[in-house]
XYZ file of C-alpha atoms in Angstrom:
655
model
C 57.375 55.899 -20.071
C 55.944 55.202 -23.504
C 52.257 54.446 -24.182
C 52.756 50.671 -24.349
C 54.524 50.546 -20.994
C 51.868 52.776 -19.440
C 49.108 50.490 -20.740
C 50.808 47.369 -19.362
C 51.296 49.043 -15.996
C 47.658 50.095 -15.968
C 46.508 46.526 -16.766
C 48.623 45.168 -13.927
C 47.138 47.690 -11.503
C 43.584 46.843 -12.580
C 44.185 43.086 -12.312
C 45.792 43.440 -8.893
C 42.832 45.505 -7.678
C 40.420 42.937 -9.103
C 42.180 40.082 -7.317
C 42.226 42.034 -4.060
C 38.457 42.683 -4.263
C 37.773 39.002 -5.029
C 39.851 37.992 -2.062
C 37.945 40.272 0.295
C 34.633 38.899 -1.055
C 35.806 35.334 -0.451
C 36.872 36.074 3.130
C 33.633 37.894 3.979
C 31.551 35.117 2.415
C 33.445 32.459 4.324
C 32.971 34.276 7.645
C 29.243 34.804 6.943
C 28.677 31.177 5.954
C 30.560 29.989 9.000
C 28.293 32.010 11.287
C 25.122 30.795 9.561
C 26.262 27.197 9.636
C 27.123 27.442 13.320
C 23.724 28.923 14.246
C 21.653 26.588 12.077
C 23.670 23.571 13.094
C 23.249 24.372 16.780
C 19.488 24.755 16.296
C 19.381 21.519 14.342
C 21.216 19.523 16.981
C 19.199 20.913 19.901
C 15.677 21.511 18.556
C 15.236 18.622 16.178
C 17.389 15.859 17.629
C 14.534 14.131 19.432
C 12.108 14.452 16.490
C 14.621 13.113 13.987
C 15.511 10.090 16.077
C 11.808 9.374 16.458
C 11.187 9.704 12.715
C 14.118 7.449 11.831
C 13.107 4.842 14.379
C 9.486 4.882 13.173
C 10.580 4.464 9.597
C 12.795 1.541 10.539
C 9.874 -0.080 12.382
C 7.609 0.330 9.392
C 10.171 -1.205 7.063
C 10.620 -4.229 9.291
C 6.918 -4.993 9.239
C 6.290 -4.170 5.615
C 3.915 -1.262 6.212
C 4.037 2.104 4.620
C 4.839 4.988 6.978
C 3.006 7.477 4.769
C 0.986 9.883 6.834
C 2.995 9.350 10.027
C 6.069 11.495 9.259
C 6.026 15.153 10.331
C 5.966 17.739 7.561
C 9.455 18.960 8.360
C 10.805 15.446 7.912
C 9.602 15.129 4.356
C 10.246 18.736 3.320
C 13.794 19.382 4.601
C 16.539 16.814 4.110
C 18.741 18.304 6.839
C 16.396 16.957 9.511
C 17.396 13.472 8.404
C 20.926 14.028 9.719
C 22.541 14.324 13.116
C 25.825 15.605 14.505
C 28.602 16.475 12.023
C 31.579 14.179 12.069
C 34.228 16.905 11.720
C 34.891 20.002 13.884
C 34.303 23.662 12.874
C 36.132 24.985 9.806
C 39.436 26.803 10.101
C 40.471 29.460 7.618
C 44.157 30.091 8.353
C 45.441 27.926 5.515
C 42.954 29.515 3.095
C 44.101 32.999 4.091
C 47.678 31.969 3.249
C 46.533 30.503 -0.070
C 44.610 33.648 -0.925
C 47.517 35.966 -0.060
C 49.912 33.885 -2.142
C 47.462 33.968 -5.007
C 47.020 37.747 -4.753
C 50.786 38.322 -4.493
C 51.566 35.903 -7.321
C 53.676 33.719 -5.007
C 51.248 30.803 -5.331
C 53.824 28.053 -5.328
C 51.775 25.631 -3.234
C 48.604 26.265 -5.226
C 50.413 25.742 -8.522
C 51.907 22.479 -7.337
C 48.419 21.127 -6.688
C 47.707 21.726 -10.366
C 50.948 20.132 -11.631
C 52.621 23.412 -12.619
C 56.037 24.684 -11.620
C 56.195 27.671 -9.224
C 57.313 31.016 -10.510
C 58.826 34.055 -8.849
C 56.798 37.222 -8.548
C 59.092 39.115 -10.968
C 58.698 36.385 -13.550
C 54.976 36.446 -13.021
C 54.887 40.204 -13.637
C 57.178 39.997 -16.640
C 54.958 37.396 -18.236
C 51.684 39.134 -17.386
C 49.375 38.846 -20.361
C 46.404 40.924 -21.350
C 43.028 40.484 -19.600
C 41.768 37.670 -21.792
C 44.990 35.674 -21.737
C 45.454 32.136 -20.406
C 47.170 33.378 -17.209
C 44.247 35.626 -16.271
C 41.815 32.739 -16.843
C 44.040 30.516 -14.744
C 43.865 32.938 -11.805
C 40.081 33.123 -12.144
C 39.950 29.330 -12.142
C 42.115 29.251 -9.035
C 39.755 31.657 -7.295
C 36.714 29.587 -8.231
C 38.342 26.421 -6.930
C 39.375 28.153 -3.749
C 35.817 29.444 -3.211
C 34.423 25.947 -3.839
C 36.862 24.442 -1.360
C 35.986 27.079 1.233
C 32.272 26.359 0.832
C 32.820 22.648 1.233
C 34.737 23.250 4.438
C 32.120 25.704 5.750
C 29.192 23.289 5.262
C 28.929 20.653 8.033
C 30.198 17.214 7.028
C 28.151 14.147 7.959
C 28.556 10.435 8.106
C 26.028 9.880 5.312
C 26.177 6.106 5.554
C 24.986 6.297 9.146
C 22.524 9.175 9.086
C 21.257 9.635 5.537
C 17.667 8.504 5.008
C 16.560 7.246 1.624
C 13.390 8.785 0.259
C 10.797 6.509 -1.411
C 10.671 6.626 -5.184
C 6.886 6.791 -5.278
C 5.509 10.090 -4.034
C 2.147 9.980 -2.203
C -0.837 10.515 -4.460
C -3.500 13.147 -3.943
C -5.083 12.276 -0.558
C -8.511 12.894 -2.081
C -7.894 10.662 -5.082
C -9.323 7.616 -3.321
C -12.579 9.465 -2.696
C -12.722 10.567 -6.329
C -12.218 6.982 -7.444
C -14.968 5.769 -5.136
C -17.383 8.330 -6.558
C -16.641 7.254 -10.123
C -17.051 3.582 -9.239
C -20.277 4.122 -7.333
C -22.000 6.101 -10.041
C -20.902 3.529 -12.607
C -22.707 0.812 -10.621
C -26.168 -0.034 -11.926
C -27.370 -1.129 -8.470
C -26.199 2.091 -6.764
C -27.665 4.362 -9.451
C -30.876 2.319 -9.622
C -31.377 2.560 -5.862
C -30.885 6.340 -5.927
C -33.281 6.825 -8.817
C -35.990 4.852 -6.983
C -35.766 7.082 -3.893
C -37.697 10.191 -2.971
C -36.505 12.600 -0.244
C -38.576 10.897 2.474
C -37.249 7.394 1.729
C -33.701 8.734 1.349
C -33.999 10.362 4.780
C -35.284 7.083 6.239
C -32.290 5.309 4.682
C -29.900 7.800 6.279
C -31.481 7.400 9.729
C -31.533 3.597 9.469
C -27.837 3.444 8.574
C -26.804 5.658 11.482
C -28.968 3.831 14.003
C -27.269 0.562 13.014
C -23.840 2.155 13.349
C -24.699 3.474 16.809
C -26.003 0.150 18.063
C -23.760 -2.453 16.435
C -20.501 -1.149 14.977
C -17.436 -2.209 16.934
C -16.093 1.384 17.108
C -18.741 3.902 15.981
C -17.270 7.252 14.891
C -18.682 10.572 16.094
C -21.454 12.326 14.216
C -19.066 15.177 13.478
C -16.806 12.788 11.553
C -19.791 11.327 9.691
C -21.234 14.692 8.628
C -17.846 15.978 7.495
C -17.419 12.864 5.362
C -20.829 13.530 3.806
C -19.932 17.151 3.043
C -16.611 16.072 1.531
C -18.525 13.637 -0.656
C -20.655 16.492 -1.982
C -17.693 18.822 -2.562
C -15.987 16.276 -4.817
C -19.180 14.770 -6.257
C -20.190 17.993 -8.029
C -16.917 17.752 -9.989
C -17.803 14.242 -11.176
C -19.579 14.055 -14.535
C -21.383 10.825 -13.705
C -22.751 12.272 -10.484
C -23.909 15.417 -12.263
C -25.608 13.335 -14.944
C -27.393 10.995 -12.531
C -28.626 13.913 -10.393
C -29.514 16.003 -13.494
C -27.414 18.974 -12.459
C -26.655 21.615 -15.083
C -24.833 24.343 -13.214
C -22.094 26.732 -14.237
C -18.567 26.375 -12.832
C -19.152 29.500 -10.759
C -22.323 28.060 -9.206
C -20.477 24.836 -8.385
C -17.648 26.770 -6.740
C -20.123 28.758 -4.660
C -21.828 25.575 -3.440
C -18.474 24.000 -2.613
C -17.448 27.066 -0.609
C -20.689 26.971 1.375
C -20.273 23.278 2.137
C -16.682 23.893 3.195
C -17.916 26.569 5.599
C -20.265 23.991 7.139
C -17.275 21.691 7.668
C -15.269 24.466 9.329
C -17.973 26.170 11.389
C -20.708 23.685 12.319
C -19.503 20.640 14.266
C -22.177 17.990 14.821
C -22.091 16.685 18.380
C -25.314 14.687 18.278
C -27.720 13.026 15.811
C -29.884 16.159 15.953
C -26.911 18.372 15.019
C -26.132 16.044 12.115
C -29.684 16.395 10.777
C -29.386 20.188 10.992
C -26.162 20.129 8.972
C -27.780 17.763 6.472
C -30.691 20.157 5.915
C -28.342 23.120 5.516
C -26.317 21.174 2.948
C -29.506 20.299 1.054
C -30.581 23.975 1.071
C -27.220 24.988 -0.413
C -27.567 22.355 -3.142
C -31.080 23.519 -3.970
C -30.312 27.243 -4.064
C -27.008 27.115 -5.973
C -27.365 23.980 -8.115
C -31.121 23.315 -8.203
C -30.271 19.840 -6.990
C -32.832 17.550 -5.372
C -32.377 16.794 -1.676
C -32.366 13.049 -2.441
C -28.837 13.140 -3.848
C -27.561 15.129 -0.856
C -29.077 12.700 1.667
C -27.711 9.752 -0.315
C -24.181 11.172 -0.093
C -24.579 11.784 3.637
C -25.499 8.111 4.083
C -22.347 7.172 2.194
C -20.422 9.669 4.310
C -21.486 7.754 7.422
C -20.319 4.547 5.709
C -16.944 6.040 4.720
C -16.373 7.116 8.333
C -16.258 3.405 9.248
C -13.658 0.755 8.488
C -12.985 -0.306 4.903
C -14.812 -3.629 5.296
C -18.272 -2.232 6.084
C -20.340 -1.764 2.936
C -23.757 -1.449 1.301
C -24.902 -4.173 -1.037
C -27.941 -3.177 -3.069
C -30.084 -5.548 -5.102
C -29.227 -4.864 -8.780
C -32.030 -3.299 -10.755
C -30.606 -4.531 -14.079
C -28.401 -7.462 -14.975
C -24.702 -6.751 -15.252
C -22.216 -8.186 -17.731
C -21.890 -11.421 -15.807
C -24.619 -13.965 -16.469
C -25.433 -16.143 -13.487
C -26.892 -19.566 -14.081
C -28.476 -20.662 -10.864
C -26.740 -20.221 -7.528
C -23.837 -22.608 -8.132
C -22.686 -21.790 -11.664
C -21.326 -18.911 -13.698
C -20.819 -18.515 -17.412
C -17.167 -18.236 -18.410
C -14.141 -20.186 -19.581
C -13.070 -21.578 -16.202
C -9.920 -19.696 -15.184
C -8.720 -18.066 -11.998
C -6.703 -14.945 -12.690
C -4.232 -12.581 -11.051
C -3.723 -9.050 -12.347
C -0.540 -8.380 -14.323
C 0.870 -5.151 -15.774
C 0.247 -6.534 -19.283
C -3.102 -8.159 -18.531
C -3.878 -11.148 -16.329
C -1.927 -14.280 -15.489
C -3.653 -17.635 -15.011
C -3.319 -19.106 -11.536
C -5.234 -22.276 -12.373
C -7.903 -23.678 -14.661
C -11.150 -25.084 -13.275
C -12.320 -28.596 -13.899
C -14.808 -28.798 -16.722
C -13.973 -25.392 -18.156
C -13.107 -24.754 -21.802
C -9.743 -23.243 -20.780
C -8.650 -26.526 -19.224
C -9.723 -28.516 -22.282
C -7.809 -26.113 -24.533
C -4.596 -26.797 -22.615
C -4.192 -23.471 -20.802
C -2.186 -23.779 -17.605
C -0.740 -21.935 -14.644
C 1.584 -19.085 -15.649
C -0.016 -18.403 -19.050
C -0.428 -14.643 -19.568
C -3.603 -13.296 -21.170
C -2.601 -10.058 -22.920
C -5.645 -9.505 -25.136
C -9.347 -10.302 -25.356
C -11.280 -9.968 -28.608
C -8.337 -8.068 -30.152
C -8.224 -5.531 -27.327
C -5.049 -5.184 -25.263
C -5.429 -5.559 -21.506
C -2.455 -3.545 -20.204
C -3.539 -1.264 -17.383
C -6.999 -2.776 -16.873
C -8.252 -3.945 -13.499
C -9.000 -7.574 -12.748
C -12.757 -6.878 -12.649
C -12.627 -5.258 -16.079
C -10.763 -8.249 -17.520
C -13.132 -10.738 -15.881
C -16.151 -8.881 -17.278
C -14.648 -9.101 -20.768
C -14.132 -12.869 -20.448
C -17.638 -13.613 -19.175
C -20.680 -13.275 -21.383
C -23.756 -15.054 -22.757
C -23.903 -18.826 -22.537
C -22.605 -20.491 -25.724
C -20.880 -17.359 -27.073
C -17.181 -17.321 -28.039
C -14.355 -15.231 -26.665
C -10.931 -14.840 -28.318
C -7.907 -14.765 -25.991
C -4.390 -13.626 -26.870
C -2.195 -15.847 -24.676
C 1.556 -15.668 -24.083
C 3.562 -18.620 -22.778
C 7.224 -17.774 -22.401
C 8.273 -16.254 -25.737
C 5.409 -17.774 -27.725
C 2.042 -16.145 -28.454
C -1.189 -17.835 -29.481
C -4.771 -16.830 -30.206
C -7.310 -19.211 -28.687
C -11.060 -19.141 -29.234
C -12.966 -20.492 -26.237
C -16.643 -21.172 -25.741
C -18.321 -19.638 -22.719
C -19.906 -22.406 -20.696
C -21.581 -22.896 -17.382
C -18.847 -23.569 -14.829
C -19.910 -24.893 -11.460
C -18.877 -22.694 -8.540
C -17.735 -24.588 -5.476
C -15.806 -23.730 -2.341
C -13.097 -26.219 -3.311
C -11.258 -25.949 -6.623
C -8.649 -28.739 -6.332
C -8.508 -32.138 -4.666
C -5.607 -34.378 -5.659
C -2.517 -36.314 -4.626
C 0.508 -34.106 -5.372
C 3.184 -36.642 -4.384
C 2.255 -40.182 -5.341
C 5.272 -41.736 -3.647
C 4.752 -40.076 -0.257
C 0.952 -39.866 -0.699
C 0.723 -36.127 0.013
C -2.806 -34.845 -0.554
C -3.863 -31.336 -1.553
C -7.132 -29.494 -0.922
C -7.465 -25.975 -2.282
C -10.262 -24.059 -0.556
C -11.306 -20.912 -2.438
C -13.725 -19.558 0.184
C -15.461 -20.474 3.396
C -18.894 -20.277 1.823
C -22.054 -22.050 2.757
C -21.610 -25.821 2.564
C -17.791 -25.657 2.680
C -17.547 -28.117 5.563
C -19.554 -30.739 3.632
C -17.254 -30.308 0.626
C -14.212 -30.666 2.901
C -15.574 -33.918 4.305
C -16.090 -35.314 0.811
C -12.593 -34.218 -0.284
C -10.932 -35.760 2.776
C -12.617 -39.109 2.255
C -11.774 -39.034 -1.452
C -8.082 -38.498 -0.685
C -8.200 -41.097 2.073
C -9.437 -43.698 -0.420
C -6.420 -42.819 -2.596
C -4.047 -43.590 0.283
C -3.389 -40.065 1.610
C -0.831 -40.030 4.465
C -0.421 -36.253 4.878
C -2.291 -33.129 3.752
C -1.531 -29.676 2.343
C -4.431 -27.288 2.918
C -4.153 -24.447 0.379
C -5.701 -21.127 1.487
C -3.757 -18.785 -0.802
C -5.987 -16.039 -2.134
C -8.884 -17.191 0.056
C -10.689 -13.991 1.160
C -12.608 -15.715 3.946
C -16.320 -16.257 4.278
C -18.574 -17.531 7.029
C -17.216 -17.670 10.561
C -19.309 -20.744 11.304
C -17.695 -22.633 8.403
C -14.194 -21.704 9.577
C -14.964 -23.020 13.064
C -16.497 -26.248 11.736
C -13.549 -26.950 9.415
C -11.063 -26.221 12.219
C -12.952 -28.769 14.296
C -12.089 -31.411 11.711
C -8.380 -31.131 12.621
C -7.986 -29.674 16.138
C -9.002 -32.237 18.815
C -9.093 -29.727 21.667
C -8.186 -26.171 22.512
C -9.516 -22.769 21.559
C -10.159 -21.973 17.911
C -11.127 -18.291 17.966
C -12.742 -15.623 20.121
C -14.621 -12.486 19.082
C -15.149 -9.242 20.965
C -17.626 -6.510 20.117
C -19.730 -3.851 21.793
C -22.732 -6.087 22.413
C -22.777 -9.192 24.544
C -23.947 -11.203 21.550
C -20.741 -10.237 19.711
C -18.491 -11.642 22.464
C -17.861 -15.327 21.857
C -15.267 -18.016 22.560
C -15.154 -21.013 20.236
C -13.294 -24.159 21.236
C -12.754 -27.501 19.538
C -15.732 -29.767 20.131
C -15.632 -32.323 17.307
C -15.712 -35.857 18.593
C -13.315 -37.173 15.952
C -10.587 -35.350 14.083
C -8.296 -36.307 11.241
C -4.931 -37.366 12.588
C -2.411 -36.767 9.810
C 0.532 -34.380 9.242
C -0.851 -31.013 8.132
C 0.574 -27.977 6.307
C -1.433 -24.805 5.576
C -0.404 -22.605 2.599
C -1.165 -18.874 2.952
C -0.217 -15.594 1.276
C -0.972 -11.887 1.513
C -4.478 -12.406 0.112
C -5.486 -14.997 2.718
C -7.901 -13.131 4.960
C -10.610 -13.360 7.595
C -11.811 -16.960 7.982
C -8.585 -18.164 6.337
C -6.618 -16.489 9.110
C -8.877 -18.007 11.771
C -8.174 -21.512 10.465
C -4.430 -20.916 9.986
C -4.037 -19.440 13.491
C -6.020 -22.297 15.044
C -3.729 -24.862 13.404
C -0.537 -22.930 14.167
C -1.138 -21.817 17.756
C -2.564 -25.172 18.835
C 0.609 -26.723 17.357
C -1.462 -28.989 15.166
C 0.423 -28.211 11.946
C 2.744 -25.733 10.212
C 1.893 -22.632 8.178
C 3.912 -22.094 4.981
C 4.056 -19.078 2.662
C 3.784 -15.345 3.383
C 2.127 -13.245 6.084
C -1.641 -13.133 5.732
C -3.735 -10.045 5.061
C -4.592 -9.185 8.676
C -8.293 -8.453 8.314
C -9.249 -9.657 11.775
C -12.809 -8.306 11.861
C -16.279 -9.826 11.711
C -18.946 -8.388 9.415
C -22.611 -9.003 10.157
C -25.161 -8.429 7.382
C -28.344 -6.553 8.262
C -31.230 -6.426 5.754
C -32.191 -2.809 5.078
C -35.831 -1.806 5.496
C -35.757 1.561 3.736
C -34.168 0.280 0.510
C -33.696 -3.081 -1.152
C -30.294 -4.238 0.009
C -28.006 -5.270 2.870
C -25.744 -3.362 5.235
C -22.550 -5.321 5.981
C -21.364 -3.859 9.276
C -18.212 -4.623 11.257
C -19.535 -5.751 14.622
C -16.521 -7.416 16.268
C -12.822 -8.216 16.113
C -11.502 -11.720 16.337
C -8.590 -13.020 18.373
C -6.341 -16.040 17.925
C -6.282 -18.997 20.368
C -3.522 -17.291 22.394
C -5.580 -14.074 22.667
C -3.658 -12.172 19.978
C -5.627 -9.536 18.053
C -5.607 -10.446 14.354
C -6.674 -7.109 12.856
C -3.723 -5.525 11.089
C -1.345 -8.315 12.135
C -2.433 -11.531 10.445
C -0.600 -14.845 10.669
C 3.141 -15.157 10.142
C 4.181 -18.467 8.573
C 6.353 -21.013 10.369
C 8.115 -21.623 7.065
C 8.338 -18.377 5.050
C 8.563 -18.496 1.263
C 10.125 -15.161 0.337
C 9.400 -13.897 -3.153
C 10.039 -10.524 -4.783
C 7.239 -8.383 -6.174
C 8.244 -9.375 -9.684
C 8.198 -13.076 -8.771
C 4.757 -12.689 -7.232
C 3.512 -10.988 -10.384
C 5.238 -13.301 -12.847
C 3.400 -16.465 -11.858
C 5.423 -19.275 -13.388
C 4.540 -22.865 -14.111
C 6.421 -24.001 -10.965
C 4.500 -23.468 -7.734
C 7.205 -22.568 -5.203
C 4.759 -22.436 -2.294
C 3.509 -25.922 -3.027
C 7.083 -27.197 -3.323
C 7.878 -25.669 0.066
C 4.779 -27.308 1.514
C 5.773 -30.733 0.203
C 9.329 -30.307 1.504
C 7.935 -29.332 4.913
C 5.831 -32.508 4.944
C 8.896 -34.585 4.016
C 10.886 -32.986 6.857
C 8.686 -34.952 9.303
C 8.087 -31.848 11.464
C 4.309 -31.845 10.881
C 4.262 -35.542 11.801
C 6.094 -34.772 15.052
C 3.543 -32.069 15.876
C 0.523 -34.246 15.340
C 2.048 -37.156 17.281
C 3.027 -34.932 20.199
C -0.399 -33.308 20.168
C -2.128 -36.687 20.300
C 0.049 -37.924 23.176
C -0.514 -34.743 25.151
C -4.246 -35.120 24.733
C -4.049 -38.828 25.604
C -6.039 -39.717 22.528
C -5.923 -43.255 21.172
C -5.682 -43.309 17.367
C -8.503 -45.073 15.602
C -8.611 -46.634 12.188
C -8.690 -44.667 8.949
C -6.386 -41.878 10.197
C -8.844 -40.660 12.773
C -8.264 -39.705 16.390
C -11.080 -39.159 18.822
């Protein structure tokens, strides 16, 4: 045997050994993966089946009702995708055919494998005679065959699922830092002149009196007072994050090193973990310990600590309870009397590029300049508005009486710069009163809020429309945040001849009420109520009273679902008011409104983009007019009157 033949024989021996080793590795890997898959799959089916079905069902429920399920899913559900799946569709993997494939590949008699790659089979002798060196095409081909065989084995080893049935889609938006809301609140509070001014006017004794007063009110009047342990922990959390806030440090004149701040935070965290407060006395003890830590590590006055504990008690409540301090200095908005504000007379909705105009107010400079619904304000005084909040934009528009503001306005594809004079615009509860369909005499009243005097304004608007020949009415409550409960009841009385309007239930007997229709005469005319996701509180009371008494139809989108009553208590220790949730309200049928709201009889479905891109055509109003023209509201009011055996009087009244 010459040297060349010996070298070829040696290469063949090495390649054959290499293929044999690869084959053994593949078989051992396949067996190992099969065992792991069997064990893990059995555990998955038995241990997690109930939890997964519960998670999937909860998520489906949340989707149906438009609420986020964030915070309700177990950690395993969000961390491991396999818990989203159930039983595999196929049976366990079988390896007989892969053993045959591997043996054919190792022996060179891989006819079936070659056919799958569109190559003709070759005999073993031919394969040996054409054996190429290590780096040749044939050697690469065998390596490719092995890789494909391994991939196919792995795919068969892993359980197969009916993805269309069991796969759960993850949300695109990941949850933000759970403490981010608290950080935002701290920044907003210490940017408020009234909050900072109140703190700076306090000494430790008055701050302590403020803290005690707040907690006594919570104990006596809040509809569901939290425990003192929850309140003190909220106060300590406030401090832990407050000492990382520059505005807080500046207001409280704290100049501490990062190490001193970390030490104070660790001590406060220990109080959270080790000292539960089971009574008001325990809470005071924790408060004093927290103040001692602030004094020793940060040289911080006790006033700031007590102030944060008072806010901690507030944050332990519902999101509608709040403090309202008397401002110590005037803000950017200039009030002119109690019924006017200085501005250009526009109502805005936030937009990703600025603010979109919902409507212009009568007498405002924006209306005289020709601005209209759907116009997009993208700049003010040569500053772009993208990313700003609605309050920030409104503060830029308002200013001193007689001054000028420059608006960059976009209408469709056209842009314009408009200079408007800031004028005194009268603030009323009603922003629009008009006939929207002259042929059918459909009237419109847009109520912005149920403020003081709203019922008198409603009476004037109704008579004004009556003199214009109104035959039916659209009552627009979109964006109405609510107001006074007494005004909502009085306005409901103008339309509902009899039946319950609303009931409230709280902890005290004085908070438990039942309000029924008592007005001697009501307006008898077909009625439609427009609502949306920003219609809240008193708006929901009125809409539910009309809907559940079958007096009219509700059109639009589900309301906010506030469903609670806030009572304002003047504070004695500081200059301000404590708005405290004292009761929940219930619809005429006894349905709790909190978190549920009012679902429209005639839904107007709009995408998020359509809701943001407010166009010149008001789809809700069109739907309201079409509902009036369908005669269904007329049937309701006629049936209601006959059931109540009420004889219609002149001028569209029934008594």
